[in-house]
């Protein structure tokens, strides 16, 4: 793989992460348990979608094959998506949605902080904008994790189930490969493995308040998203996500 292809793949996987989670959160529009969340979750989804657009546009420039954000987001086959498996899973209930959002946002907060010093000016600029939004996502979702984990017996039970459901997929956040190692060596990107201890330290504070045991999150074993191997949920997600562009080719955001 050439250096140009390495950088393209690195930016593309970031874009896919944000697009896929944005789609999952958008599914709550009109279905959230209270009006405040009916507004908050779609707004967070829009933040993620905006970050995905910036990343897809930059990926298209790097690739240099004339593919814009629409082509990269909506007309690729499933095996070409490089998102984390954690993000494509079904939403489940509200507890699971909030826990997933918190786990990812806590990771991305650390990630964007590191990316502020990227030698790539475009990625550093994207990081500067995304970091402000991500800090809000962390604060919002962390409050819900605490409220539900330390809430009623029912909310605590559901948060416990969410922990069990998502645990197998957490280790993939920190997996490294030739692409991640290349951009880290060049000072362009972040090797996610460097963030693992800080991430565990951050979430441990919230989990203590929520009366949750996060020790098991280090033992995840499901991976494959970065190489295009996805869960059963991904096909259904793409059928919905890509419908308009497949039905009406050439539509633009």
GROMACS .gro file of C-alpha atoms in nm:
model
  253
    1UNK     CA    1   0.000   0.000   0.000
    2UNK     CA    2   0.142   0.340  -0.097
    3UNK     CA    3   0.175   0.627   0.151
    4UNK     CA    4  -0.111   0.805  -0.025
    5UNK     CA    5  -0.332   0.498   0.011
    6UNK     CA    6  -0.236   0.468   0.378
    7UNK     CA    7  -0.350   0.824   0.448
    8UNK     CA    8  -0.668   0.774   0.245
    9UNK     CA    9  -0.757   0.462   0.442
   10UNK     CA   10  -0.686   0.636   0.771
   11UNK     CA   11  -0.916   0.930   0.694
   12UNK     CA   12  -1.179   0.701   0.544
   13UNK     CA   13  -1.208   0.485   0.856
   14UNK     CA   14  -1.258   0.795   1.069
   15UNK     CA   15  -1.527   0.917   0.833
   16UNK     CA   16  -1.702   0.578   0.837
   17UNK     CA   17  -1.701   0.573   1.218
   18UNK     CA   18  -1.880   0.905   1.235
   19UNK     CA   19  -2.126   0.838   0.955
   20UNK     CA   20  -2.237   0.504   1.095
   21UNK     CA   21  -2.286   0.631   1.450
   22UNK     CA   22  -2.464   0.941   1.318
   23UNK     CA   23  -2.707   0.713   1.137
   24UNK     CA   24  -2.770   0.503   1.447
   25UNK     CA   25  -2.838   0.810   1.663
   26UNK     CA   26  -3.066   0.959   1.398
   27UNK     CA   27  -3.287   0.651   1.436
   28UNK     CA   28  -3.392   0.790   1.776
   29UNK     CA   29  -3.552   1.099   1.617
   30UNK     CA   30  -3.917   1.084   1.720
   31UNK     CA   31  -3.860   0.783   1.947
   32UNK     CA   32  -3.654   0.921   2.238
   33UNK     CA   33  -3.801   0.878   2.587
   34UNK     CA   34  -3.841   1.252   2.643
   35UNK     CA   35  -3.860   1.569   2.434
   36UNK     CA   36  -3.518   1.690   2.547
   37UNK     CA   37  -3.356   1.375   2.410
   38UNK     CA   38  -3.566   1.390   2.096
   39UNK     CA   39  -3.375   1.713   2.029
   40UNK     CA   40  -3.037   1.622   2.177
   41UNK     CA   41  -2.973   1.291   2.001
   42UNK     CA   42  -3.045   1.418   1.647
   43UNK     CA   43  -2.828   1.722   1.721
   44UNK     CA   44  -2.542   1.497   1.827
   45UNK     CA   45  -2.604   1.292   1.512
   46UNK     CA   46  -2.575   1.611   1.306
   47UNK     CA   47  -2.243   1.694   1.475
   48UNK     CA   48  -2.113   1.351   1.381
   49UNK     CA   49  -2.249   1.383   1.029
   50UNK     CA   50  -2.072   1.716   0.987
   51UNK     CA   51  -1.746   1.558   1.099
   52UNK     CA   52  -1.803   1.271   0.858
   53UNK     CA   53  -1.860   1.514   0.571
   54UNK     CA   54  -1.534   1.698   0.638
   55UNK     CA   55  -1.345   1.371   0.658
   56UNK     CA   56  -1.504   1.222   0.344
   57UNK     CA   57  -1.433   1.540   0.148
   58UNK     CA   58  -1.069   1.525   0.255
   59UNK     CA   59  -1.048   1.153   0.181
   60UNK     CA   60  -1.176   1.222  -0.169
   61UNK     CA   61  -0.905   1.486  -0.220
   62UNK     CA   62  -0.636   1.244  -0.105
   63UNK     CA   63  -0.764   0.966  -0.327
   64UNK     CA   64  -0.778   1.192  -0.632
   65UNK     CA   65  -1.023   0.976  -0.827
   66UNK     CA   66  -1.307   1.224  -0.842
   67UNK     CA   67  -1.511   1.064  -0.564
   68UNK     CA   68  -1.680   1.317  -0.339
   69UNK     CA   69  -1.844   1.277  -0.001
   70UNK     CA   70  -2.166   1.133  -0.146
   71UNK     CA   71  -1.987   0.863  -0.342
   72UNK     CA   72  -1.772   0.766  -0.048
   73UNK     CA   73  -2.057   0.768   0.201
   74UNK     CA   74  -2.340   0.611   0.006
   75UNK     CA   75  -2.242   0.386  -0.282
   76UNK     CA   76  -1.966   0.164  -0.150
   77UNK     CA   77  -2.039  -0.203  -0.084
   78UNK     CA   78  -2.039  -0.327   0.274
   79UNK     CA   79  -1.690  -0.478   0.266
   80UNK     CA   80  -1.538  -0.139   0.180
   81UNK     CA   81  -1.660   0.027   0.500
   82UNK     CA   82  -1.394   0.051   0.768
   83UNK     CA   83  -1.593   0.154   1.076
   84UNK     CA   84  -1.565  -0.001   1.420
   85UNK     CA   85  -1.807  -0.286   1.481
   86UNK     CA   86  -1.921  -0.122   1.806
   87UNK     CA   87  -2.081   0.161   1.610
   88UNK     CA   88  -2.286  -0.044   1.365
   89UNK     CA   89  -2.464  -0.257   1.626
   90UNK     CA   90  -2.836  -0.201   1.670
   91UNK     CA   91  -2.925   0.074   1.913
   92UNK     CA   92  -3.096  -0.155   2.159
   93UNK     CA   93  -3.265   0.038   2.436
   94UNK     CA   94  -3.186   0.389   2.558
   95UNK     CA   95  -2.931   0.267   2.812
   96UNK     CA   96  -2.734   0.082   2.547
   97UNK     CA   97  -2.747   0.380   2.312
   98UNK     CA   98  -2.614   0.616   2.578
   99UNK     CA   99  -2.342   0.379   2.694
  100UNK     CA  100  -2.217   0.326   2.338
  101UNK     CA  101  -2.218   0.700   2.273
  102UNK     CA  102  -2.024   0.759   2.593
  103UNK     CA  103  -1.763   0.490   2.523
  104UNK     CA  104  -1.698   0.624   2.173
  105UNK     CA  105  -1.709   0.993   2.265
  106UNK     CA  106  -1.466   0.938   2.553
  107UNK     CA  107  -1.229   0.774   2.306
  108UNK     CA  108  -1.270   1.046   2.043
  109UNK     CA  109  -1.211   1.322   2.296
  110UNK     CA  110  -0.865   1.179   2.362
  111UNK     CA  111  -0.815   1.117   1.992
  112UNK     CA  112  -0.903   1.470   1.877
  113UNK     CA  113  -0.688   1.621   2.152
  114UNK     CA  114  -0.390   1.434   2.008
  115UNK     CA  115  -0.485   1.530   1.653
  116UNK     CA  116  -0.466   1.901   1.732
  117UNK     CA  117  -0.091   1.868   1.686
  118UNK     CA  118  -0.113   1.670   1.361
  119UNK     CA  119   0.134   1.774   1.093
  120UNK     CA  120  -0.156   1.750   0.849
  121UNK     CA  121  -0.318   2.095   0.863
  122UNK     CA  122  -0.655   1.973   0.736
  123UNK     CA  123  -0.683   1.702   0.999
  124UNK     CA  124  -0.568   1.942   1.271
  125UNK     CA  125  -0.840   2.187   1.164
  126UNK     CA  126  -1.107   1.913   1.165
  127UNK     CA  127  -0.987   1.809   1.511
  128UNK     CA  128  -1.017   2.161   1.648
  129UNK     CA  129  -1.384   2.185   1.550
  130UNK     CA  130  -1.469   1.826   1.637
  131UNK     CA  131  -1.314   1.844   1.983
  132UNK     CA  132  -1.557   2.113   2.099
  133UNK     CA  133  -1.852   1.904   1.985
  134UNK     CA  134  -1.711   1.581   2.123
  135UNK     CA  135  -1.664   1.730   2.469
  136UNK     CA  136  -2.036   1.806   2.474
  137UNK     CA  137  -2.113   1.448   2.361
  138UNK     CA  138  -1.900   1.312   2.646
  139UNK     CA  139  -2.069   1.533   2.905
  140UNK     CA  140  -2.419   1.458   2.783
  141UNK     CA  141  -2.381   1.082   2.757
  142UNK     CA  142  -2.181   1.052   3.081
  143UNK     CA  143  -2.463   1.220   3.271
  144UNK     CA  144  -2.703   0.961   3.139
  145UNK     CA  145  -2.471   0.671   3.218
  146UNK     CA  146  -2.454   0.791   3.578
  147UNK     CA  147  -2.825   0.863   3.599
  148UNK     CA  148  -2.923   0.520   3.468
  149UNK     CA  149  -2.651   0.316   3.636
  150UNK     CA  150  -2.718   0.474   3.974
  151UNK     CA  151  -3.091   0.509   3.916
  152UNK     CA  152  -3.372   0.264   3.968
  153UNK     CA  153  -3.334  -0.113   3.983
  154UNK     CA  154  -3.473  -0.130   3.629
  155UNK     CA  155  -3.240   0.133   3.484
  156UNK     CA  156  -2.941  -0.028   3.657
  157UNK     CA  157  -3.040  -0.367   3.519
  158UNK     CA  158  -3.059  -0.230   3.166
  159UNK     CA  159  -2.726  -0.051   3.198
  160UNK     CA  160  -2.573  -0.375   3.322
  161UNK     CA  161  -2.708  -0.556   3.017
  162UNK     CA  162  -2.570  -0.282   2.793
  163UNK     CA  163  -2.226  -0.335   2.946
  164UNK     CA  164  -2.244  -0.706   2.869
  165UNK     CA  165  -2.366  -0.644   2.513
  166UNK     CA  166  -2.100  -0.387   2.423
  167UNK     CA  167  -1.803  -0.533   2.611
  168UNK     CA  168  -1.691  -0.770   2.332
  169UNK     CA  169  -1.645  -0.477   2.092
  170UNK     CA  170  -1.448  -0.227   2.304
  171UNK     CA  171  -1.098  -0.358   2.245
  172UNK     CA  172  -1.129  -0.286   1.873
  173UNK     CA  173  -1.113   0.085   1.957
  174UNK     CA  174  -0.743   0.043   2.032
  175UNK     CA  175  -0.634  -0.201   1.764
  176UNK     CA  176  -0.342  -0.088   1.556
  177UNK     CA  177  -0.226  -0.191   1.212
  178UNK     CA  178   0.012  -0.079   0.938
  179UNK     CA  179  -0.209   0.221   0.851
  180UNK     CA  180  -0.227   0.350   1.209
  181UNK     CA  181   0.143   0.291   1.265
  182UNK     CA  182   0.231   0.475   0.943
  183UNK     CA  183   0.035   0.792   1.021
  184UNK     CA  184   0.161   0.793   1.379
  185UNK     CA  185   0.522   0.767   1.264
  186UNK     CA  186   0.467   1.054   1.021
  187UNK     CA  187   0.313   1.274   1.290
  188UNK     CA  188  -0.010   1.283   1.090
  189UNK     CA  189  -0.235   1.066   1.302
  190UNK     CA  190  -0.270   0.879   1.628
  191UNK     CA  191  -0.195   0.518   1.699
  192UNK     CA  192  -0.513   0.428   1.894
  193UNK     CA  193  -0.326   0.185   2.117
  194UNK     CA  194  -0.163   0.483   2.289
  195UNK     CA  195  -0.501   0.603   2.414
  196UNK     CA  196  -0.617   0.286   2.587
  197UNK     CA  197  -0.487   0.350   2.940
  198UNK     CA  198  -0.612   0.710   2.940
  199UNK     CA  199  -0.954   0.595   2.813
  200UNK     CA  200  -0.987   0.337   3.089
  201UNK     CA  201  -0.889   0.597   3.347
  202UNK     CA  202  -1.148   0.843   3.217
  203UNK     CA  203  -1.439   0.602   3.202
  204UNK     CA  204  -1.351   0.454   3.542
  205UNK     CA  205  -1.440   0.787   3.706
  206UNK     CA  206  -1.784   0.789   3.546
  207UNK     CA  207  -1.843   0.420   3.613
  208UNK     CA  208  -1.767   0.465   3.982
  209UNK     CA  209  -2.037   0.733   4.001
  210UNK     CA  210  -2.271   0.507   3.805
  211UNK     CA  211  -2.191   0.207   4.027
  212UNK     CA  212  -2.081   0.007   3.724
  213UNK     CA  213  -1.791  -0.234   3.691
  214UNK     CA  214  -1.593  -0.143   3.380
  215UNK     CA  215  -1.309  -0.390   3.433
  216UNK     CA  216  -1.448  -0.631   3.176
  217UNK     CA  217  -1.433  -0.375   2.896
  218UNK     CA  218  -1.063  -0.451   2.851
  219UNK     CA  219  -1.141  -0.807   2.746
  220UNK     CA  220  -1.314  -0.745   2.416
  221UNK     CA  221  -1.260  -0.997   2.138
  222UNK     CA  222  -1.478  -0.892   1.842
  223UNK     CA  223  -1.299  -0.710   1.560
  224UNK     CA  224  -1.281  -0.692   1.184
  225UNK     CA  225  -1.443  -0.361   1.103
  226UNK     CA  226  -1.115  -0.198   0.998
  227UNK     CA  227  -1.064  -0.472   0.739
  228UNK     CA  228  -1.423  -0.470   0.611
  229UNK     CA  229  -1.563  -0.768   0.804
  230UNK     CA  230  -1.887  -0.658   0.965
  231UNK     CA  231  -2.168  -0.786   1.184
  232UNK     CA  232  -2.509  -0.888   1.055
  233UNK     CA  233  -2.640  -0.545   1.158
  234UNK     CA  234  -2.430  -0.364   0.897
  235UNK     CA  235  -2.620  -0.490   0.595
  236UNK     CA  236  -2.953  -0.371   0.737
  237UNK     CA  237  -2.797  -0.037   0.831
  238UNK     CA  238  -2.662   0.019   0.480
  239UNK     CA  239  -2.991  -0.080   0.319
  240UNK     CA  240  -3.150   0.211   0.503
  241UNK     CA  241  -2.856   0.452   0.482
  242UNK     CA  242  -2.796   0.407   0.110
  243UNK     CA  243  -3.156   0.382  -0.005
  244UNK     CA  244  -3.198   0.735  -0.141
  245UNK     CA  245  -2.865   0.743  -0.323
  246UNK     CA  246  -2.925   0.400  -0.472
  247UNK     CA  247  -3.280   0.488  -0.576
  248UNK     CA  248  -3.193   0.836  -0.705
  249UNK     CA  249  -2.825   0.833  -0.811
  250UNK     CA  250  -2.651   1.167  -0.801
  251UNK     CA  251  -2.847   1.321  -0.515
  252UNK     CA  252  -2.635   1.554  -0.298
  253UNK     CA  253  -2.639   1.646   0.070
   0.00000   0.00000   0.00000
